[in-house]
mmCIF file of C-alpha atoms in Angstrom:
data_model
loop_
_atom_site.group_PDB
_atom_site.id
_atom_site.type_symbol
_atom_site.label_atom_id
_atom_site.label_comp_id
_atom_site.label_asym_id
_atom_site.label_seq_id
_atom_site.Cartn_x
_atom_site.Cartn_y
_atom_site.Cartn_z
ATOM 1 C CA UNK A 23 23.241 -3.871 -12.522
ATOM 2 C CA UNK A 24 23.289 -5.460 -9.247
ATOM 3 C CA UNK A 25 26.733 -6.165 -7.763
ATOM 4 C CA UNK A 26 27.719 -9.674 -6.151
ATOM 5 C CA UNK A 27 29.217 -11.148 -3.634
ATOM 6 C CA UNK A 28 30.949 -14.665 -3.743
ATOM 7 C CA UNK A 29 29.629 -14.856 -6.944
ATOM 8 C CA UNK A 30 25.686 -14.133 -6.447
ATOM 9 C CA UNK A 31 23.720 -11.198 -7.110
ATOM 10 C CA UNK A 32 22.879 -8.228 -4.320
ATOM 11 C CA UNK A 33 19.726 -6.456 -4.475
ATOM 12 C CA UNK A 34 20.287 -2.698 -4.992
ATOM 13 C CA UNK A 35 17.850 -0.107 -4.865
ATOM 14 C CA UNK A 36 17.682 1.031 -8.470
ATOM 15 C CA UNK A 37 16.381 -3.333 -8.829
ATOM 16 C CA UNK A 38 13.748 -2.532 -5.767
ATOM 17 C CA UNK A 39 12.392 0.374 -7.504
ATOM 18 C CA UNK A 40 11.731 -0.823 -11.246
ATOM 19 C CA UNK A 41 10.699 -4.456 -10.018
ATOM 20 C CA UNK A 42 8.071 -2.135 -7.601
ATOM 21 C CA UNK A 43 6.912 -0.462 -10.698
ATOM 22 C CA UNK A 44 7.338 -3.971 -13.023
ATOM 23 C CA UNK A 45 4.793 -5.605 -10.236
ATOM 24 C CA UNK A 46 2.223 -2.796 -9.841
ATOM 25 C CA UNK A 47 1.604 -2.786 -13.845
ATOM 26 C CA UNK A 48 1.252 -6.377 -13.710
ATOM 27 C CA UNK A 49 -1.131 -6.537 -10.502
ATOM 28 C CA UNK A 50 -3.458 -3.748 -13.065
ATOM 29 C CA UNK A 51 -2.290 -0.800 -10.835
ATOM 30 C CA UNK A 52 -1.334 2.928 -11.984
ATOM 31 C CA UNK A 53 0.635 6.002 -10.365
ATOM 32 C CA UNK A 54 -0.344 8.666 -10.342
ATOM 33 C CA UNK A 55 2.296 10.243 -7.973
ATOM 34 C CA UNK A 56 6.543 9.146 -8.106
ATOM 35 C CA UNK A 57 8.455 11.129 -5.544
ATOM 36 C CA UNK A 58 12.517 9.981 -5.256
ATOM 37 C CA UNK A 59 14.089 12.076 -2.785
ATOM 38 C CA UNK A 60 17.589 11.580 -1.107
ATOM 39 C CA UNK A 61 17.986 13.045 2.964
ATOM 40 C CA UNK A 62 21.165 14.912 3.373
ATOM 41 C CA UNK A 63 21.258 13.853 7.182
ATOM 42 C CA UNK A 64 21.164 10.442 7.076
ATOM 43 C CA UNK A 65 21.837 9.372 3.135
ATOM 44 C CA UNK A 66 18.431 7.821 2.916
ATOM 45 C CA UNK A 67 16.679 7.471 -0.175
ATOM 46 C CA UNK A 68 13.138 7.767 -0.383
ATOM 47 C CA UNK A 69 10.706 6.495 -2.749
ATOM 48 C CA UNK A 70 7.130 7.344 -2.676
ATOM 49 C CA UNK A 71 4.074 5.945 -5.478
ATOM 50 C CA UNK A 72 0.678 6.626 -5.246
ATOM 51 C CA UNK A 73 -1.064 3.545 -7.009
ATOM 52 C CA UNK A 74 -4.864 3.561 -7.928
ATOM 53 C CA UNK A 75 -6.726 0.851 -9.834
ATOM 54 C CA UNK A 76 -8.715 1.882 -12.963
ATOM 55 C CA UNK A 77 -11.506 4.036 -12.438
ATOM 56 C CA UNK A 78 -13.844 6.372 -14.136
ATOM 57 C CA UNK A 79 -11.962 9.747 -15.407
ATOM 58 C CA UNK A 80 -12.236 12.832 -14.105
ATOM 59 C CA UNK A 81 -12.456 11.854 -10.768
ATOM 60 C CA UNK A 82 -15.262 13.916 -8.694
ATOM 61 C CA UNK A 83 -14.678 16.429 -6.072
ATOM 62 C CA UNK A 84 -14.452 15.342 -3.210
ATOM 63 C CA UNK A 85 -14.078 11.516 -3.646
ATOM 64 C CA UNK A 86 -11.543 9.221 -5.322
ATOM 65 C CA UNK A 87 -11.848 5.345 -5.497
ATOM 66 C CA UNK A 88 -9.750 3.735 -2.697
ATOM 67 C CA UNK A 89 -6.367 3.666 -3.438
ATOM 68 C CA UNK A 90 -2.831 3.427 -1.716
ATOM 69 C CA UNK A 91 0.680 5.251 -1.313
ATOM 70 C CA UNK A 92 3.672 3.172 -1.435
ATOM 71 C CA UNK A 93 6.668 3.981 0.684
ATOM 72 C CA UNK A 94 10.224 2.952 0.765
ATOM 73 C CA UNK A 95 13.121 3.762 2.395
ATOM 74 C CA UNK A 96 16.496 2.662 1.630
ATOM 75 C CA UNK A 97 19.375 3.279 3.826
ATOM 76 C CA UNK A 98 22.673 4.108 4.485
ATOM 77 C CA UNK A 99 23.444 0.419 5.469
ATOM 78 C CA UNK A 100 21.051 -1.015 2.845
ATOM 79 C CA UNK A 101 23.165 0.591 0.206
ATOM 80 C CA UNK A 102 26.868 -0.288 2.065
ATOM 81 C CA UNK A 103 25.350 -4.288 2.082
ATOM 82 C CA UNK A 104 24.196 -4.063 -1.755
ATOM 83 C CA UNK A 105 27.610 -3.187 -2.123
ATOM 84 C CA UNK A 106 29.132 -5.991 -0.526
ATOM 85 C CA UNK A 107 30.324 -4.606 2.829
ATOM 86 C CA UNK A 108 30.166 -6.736 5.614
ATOM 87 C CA UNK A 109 27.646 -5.137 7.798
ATOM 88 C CA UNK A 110 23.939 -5.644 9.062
ATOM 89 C CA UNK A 111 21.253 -4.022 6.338
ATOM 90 C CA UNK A 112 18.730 -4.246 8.881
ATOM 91 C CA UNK A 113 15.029 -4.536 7.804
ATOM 92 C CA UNK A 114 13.940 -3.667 4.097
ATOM 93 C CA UNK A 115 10.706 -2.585 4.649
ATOM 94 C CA UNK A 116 7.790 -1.940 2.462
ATOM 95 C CA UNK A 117 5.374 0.127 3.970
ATOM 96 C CA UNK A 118 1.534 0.619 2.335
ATOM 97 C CA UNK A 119 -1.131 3.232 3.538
ATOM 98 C CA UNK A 120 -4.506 2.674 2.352
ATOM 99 C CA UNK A 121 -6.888 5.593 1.850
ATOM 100 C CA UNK A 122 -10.579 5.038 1.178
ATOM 101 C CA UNK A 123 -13.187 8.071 0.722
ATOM 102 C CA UNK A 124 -16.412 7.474 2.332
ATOM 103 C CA UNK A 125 -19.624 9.467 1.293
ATOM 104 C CA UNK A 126 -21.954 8.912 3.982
ATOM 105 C CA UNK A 127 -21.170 10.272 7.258
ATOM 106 C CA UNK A 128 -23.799 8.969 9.225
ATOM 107 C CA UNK A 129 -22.033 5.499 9.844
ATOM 108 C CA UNK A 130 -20.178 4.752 12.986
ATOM 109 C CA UNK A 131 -16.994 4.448 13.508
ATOM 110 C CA UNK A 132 -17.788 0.646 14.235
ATOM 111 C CA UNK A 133 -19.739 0.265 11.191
ATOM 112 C CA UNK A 134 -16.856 1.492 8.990
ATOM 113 C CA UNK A 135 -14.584 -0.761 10.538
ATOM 114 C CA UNK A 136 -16.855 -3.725 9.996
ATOM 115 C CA UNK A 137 -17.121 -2.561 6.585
ATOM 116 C CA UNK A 138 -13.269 -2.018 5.918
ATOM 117 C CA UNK A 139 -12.297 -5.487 7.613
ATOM 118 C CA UNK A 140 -14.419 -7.395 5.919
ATOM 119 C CA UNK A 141 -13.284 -6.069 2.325
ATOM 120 C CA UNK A 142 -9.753 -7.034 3.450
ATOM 121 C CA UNK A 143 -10.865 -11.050 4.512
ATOM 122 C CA UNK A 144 -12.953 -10.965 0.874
ATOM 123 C CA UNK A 145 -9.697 -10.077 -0.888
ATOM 124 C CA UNK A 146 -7.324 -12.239 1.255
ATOM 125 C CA UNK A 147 -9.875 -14.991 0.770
ATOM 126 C CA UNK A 148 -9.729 -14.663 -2.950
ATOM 127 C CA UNK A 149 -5.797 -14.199 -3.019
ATOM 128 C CA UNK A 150 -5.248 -16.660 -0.220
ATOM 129 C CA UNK A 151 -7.365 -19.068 -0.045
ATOM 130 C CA UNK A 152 -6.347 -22.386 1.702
ATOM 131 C CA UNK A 153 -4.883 -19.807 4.619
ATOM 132 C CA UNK A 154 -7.547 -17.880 7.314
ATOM 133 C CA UNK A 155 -7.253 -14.095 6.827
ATOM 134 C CA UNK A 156 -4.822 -12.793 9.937
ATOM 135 C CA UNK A 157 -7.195 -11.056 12.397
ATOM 136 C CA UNK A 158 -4.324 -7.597 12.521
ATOM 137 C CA UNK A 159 -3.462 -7.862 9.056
ATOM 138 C CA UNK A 160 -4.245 -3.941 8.323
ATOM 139 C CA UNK A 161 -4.278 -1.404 11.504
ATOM 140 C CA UNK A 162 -7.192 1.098 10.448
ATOM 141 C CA UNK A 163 -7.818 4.354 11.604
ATOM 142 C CA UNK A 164 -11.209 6.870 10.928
ATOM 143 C CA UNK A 165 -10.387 10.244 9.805
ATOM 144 C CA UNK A 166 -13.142 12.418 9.845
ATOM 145 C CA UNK A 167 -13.103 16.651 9.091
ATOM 146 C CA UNK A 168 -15.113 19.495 10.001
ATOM 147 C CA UNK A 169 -16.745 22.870 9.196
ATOM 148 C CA UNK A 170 -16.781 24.988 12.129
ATOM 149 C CA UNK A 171 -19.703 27.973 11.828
ATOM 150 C CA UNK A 172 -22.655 28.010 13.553
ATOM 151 C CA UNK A 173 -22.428 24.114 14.846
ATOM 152 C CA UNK A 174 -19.755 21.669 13.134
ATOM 153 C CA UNK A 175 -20.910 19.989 9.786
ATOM 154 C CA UNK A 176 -18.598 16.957 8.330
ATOM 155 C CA UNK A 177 -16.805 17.629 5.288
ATOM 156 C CA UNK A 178 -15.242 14.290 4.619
ATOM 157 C CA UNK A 179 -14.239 10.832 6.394
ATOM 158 C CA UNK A 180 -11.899 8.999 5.552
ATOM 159 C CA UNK A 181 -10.872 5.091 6.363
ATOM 160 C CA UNK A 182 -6.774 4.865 6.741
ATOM 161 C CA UNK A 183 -5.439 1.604 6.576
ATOM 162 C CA UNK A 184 -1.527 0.785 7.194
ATOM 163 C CA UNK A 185 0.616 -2.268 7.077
ATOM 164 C CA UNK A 186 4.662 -2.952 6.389
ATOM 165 C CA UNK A 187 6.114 -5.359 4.354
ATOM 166 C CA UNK A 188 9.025 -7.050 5.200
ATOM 167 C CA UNK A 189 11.303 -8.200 2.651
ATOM 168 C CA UNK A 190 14.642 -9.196 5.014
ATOM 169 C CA UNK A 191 14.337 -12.412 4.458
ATOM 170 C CA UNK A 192 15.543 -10.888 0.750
ATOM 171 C CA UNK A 193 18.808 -10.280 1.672
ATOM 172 C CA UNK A 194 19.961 -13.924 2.138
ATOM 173 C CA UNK A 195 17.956 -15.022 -1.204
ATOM 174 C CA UNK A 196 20.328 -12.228 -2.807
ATOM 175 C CA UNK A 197 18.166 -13.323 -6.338
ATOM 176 C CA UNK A 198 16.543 -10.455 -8.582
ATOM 177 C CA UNK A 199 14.873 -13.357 -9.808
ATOM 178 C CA UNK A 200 13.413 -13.990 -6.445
ATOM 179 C CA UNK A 201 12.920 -10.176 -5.691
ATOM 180 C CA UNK A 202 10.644 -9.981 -8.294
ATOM 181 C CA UNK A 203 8.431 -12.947 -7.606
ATOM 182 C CA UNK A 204 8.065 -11.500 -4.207
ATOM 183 C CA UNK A 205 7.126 -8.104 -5.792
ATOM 184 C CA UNK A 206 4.208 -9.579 -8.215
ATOM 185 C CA UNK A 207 2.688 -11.172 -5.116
ATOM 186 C CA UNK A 208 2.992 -8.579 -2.832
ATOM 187 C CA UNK A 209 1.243 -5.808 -6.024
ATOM 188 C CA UNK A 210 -1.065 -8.617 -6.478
ATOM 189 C CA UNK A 211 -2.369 -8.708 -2.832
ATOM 190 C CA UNK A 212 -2.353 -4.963 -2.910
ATOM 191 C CA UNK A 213 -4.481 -4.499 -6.379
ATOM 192 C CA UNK A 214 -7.054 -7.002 -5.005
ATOM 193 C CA UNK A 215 -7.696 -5.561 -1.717
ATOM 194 C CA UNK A 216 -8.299 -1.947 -3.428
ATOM 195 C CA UNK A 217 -10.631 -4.123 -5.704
ATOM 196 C CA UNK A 218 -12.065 -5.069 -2.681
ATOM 197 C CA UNK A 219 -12.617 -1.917 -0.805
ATOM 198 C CA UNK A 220 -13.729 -0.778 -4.002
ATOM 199 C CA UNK A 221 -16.529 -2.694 -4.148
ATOM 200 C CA UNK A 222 -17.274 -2.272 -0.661
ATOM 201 C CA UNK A 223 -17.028 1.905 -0.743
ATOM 202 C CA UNK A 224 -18.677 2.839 -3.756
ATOM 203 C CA UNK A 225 -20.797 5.763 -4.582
ATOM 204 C CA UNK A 226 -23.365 4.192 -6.174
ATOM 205 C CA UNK A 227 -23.930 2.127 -3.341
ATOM 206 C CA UNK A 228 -26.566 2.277 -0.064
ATOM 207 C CA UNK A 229 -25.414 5.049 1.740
ATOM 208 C CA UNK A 230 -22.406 5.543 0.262
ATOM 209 C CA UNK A 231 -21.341 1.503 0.610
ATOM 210 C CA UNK A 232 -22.788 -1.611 0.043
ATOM 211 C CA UNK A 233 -23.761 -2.971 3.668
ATOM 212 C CA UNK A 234 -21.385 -5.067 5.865
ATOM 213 C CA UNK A 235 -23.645 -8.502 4.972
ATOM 214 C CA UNK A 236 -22.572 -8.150 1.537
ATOM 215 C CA UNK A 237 -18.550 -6.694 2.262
#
């Protein structure tokens, strides 16, 4: 139960977490990862999801549909303000790493990018779309592995995509109510830009992914 102060409800962690997990069923997302981990040091809690959309079972070696890792961290100061100490929380911040498995590694780097940012203005489009797409809305970043023997030979790239929510603006609401409408349309941004990327980076697609034209 969250605690109050002056009468109106605090946001406390153990609200964060199941209204996170409330939001990503309702957005059509599932984990398949839940790590919950406390730091001795500091007194940070830290909670980790890994959230896919539906997709063929198994998946293949080698390849998984784009997907993305949730992280949280809630801290010493978040905790003392959710339980009604005066003192500054500081930013409560959501932060989302997107991972997307490319098959074809004869693309450039530039390609891929093209590729990648114009999934993410499709899916803010559809979400959004009386409001332009933000040019920086996801920083990206190619990841790509090799073989050494005789010469090097790729065995995977990877597109990483990162961006941070910030829900501050939270902590003067002081609402569960208004925690958890922030939460669906946060999950539901999230679930259509995998959707998105999916369609993009598919492996039934040319080369791996449909062309930029059609991202």
């Amino acid at each position: 139960m969250a605690l109050t102060r002056g009468g109106t409800s605090l946001i406390s962690y153990e609200e964060l977490a199941v209204g996170l997990e409330e939001a990503w069923l309702l957005a059509g997302l599932h984990e398949h990862a839940i790590v919950e981990s406390i730091q001795p040091g500091t007194l940070d809690r830290v909670y980790r999801a890994e959230l896919f959309p539906e997709h063929p079972e198994p998946i293949g070696e080698g390849w998984s549909p784009p997907w993305v890792e949730l992280n949280l961290v809630w801290t010493a100061a978040h905790q003392l303000f959710s339980e009604g100490r005066d003192i500054t929380p500081g930013p409560l911040e959501l932060a989302w790493t997107y991972t997307v498995d490319v098959r074809s590694f004869d693309r450039s780097d530039v390609e891929l990018l093209r590729a990648f940012n114009g999934a993410v203005r499709a899916a803010l489009r559809r979400v959004m779309p009386d409001f332009p797409p933000p040019a920086d809305y996801i920083a990206v970043e190619i990841r790509r592995g090799y073989r050494i023997d005789d010469k090097p030979s790729p065995i995977y790239l990877q597109i990483v995509g990162t961006n941070v929510t910030d829900l501050s603006d939270l902590w003067e609401e002081r609402s569960p109510e208004a925690l958890r409408a922030v939460l669906r349309d946060e999950l539901r941004i999230v679930a259509t830009l995998l959707h998105s990327l999916g369609e993009t980076f598919t492996p039934g697609g040319i080369g791996g992914y449909r062309s930029v034209d059609t991202a």
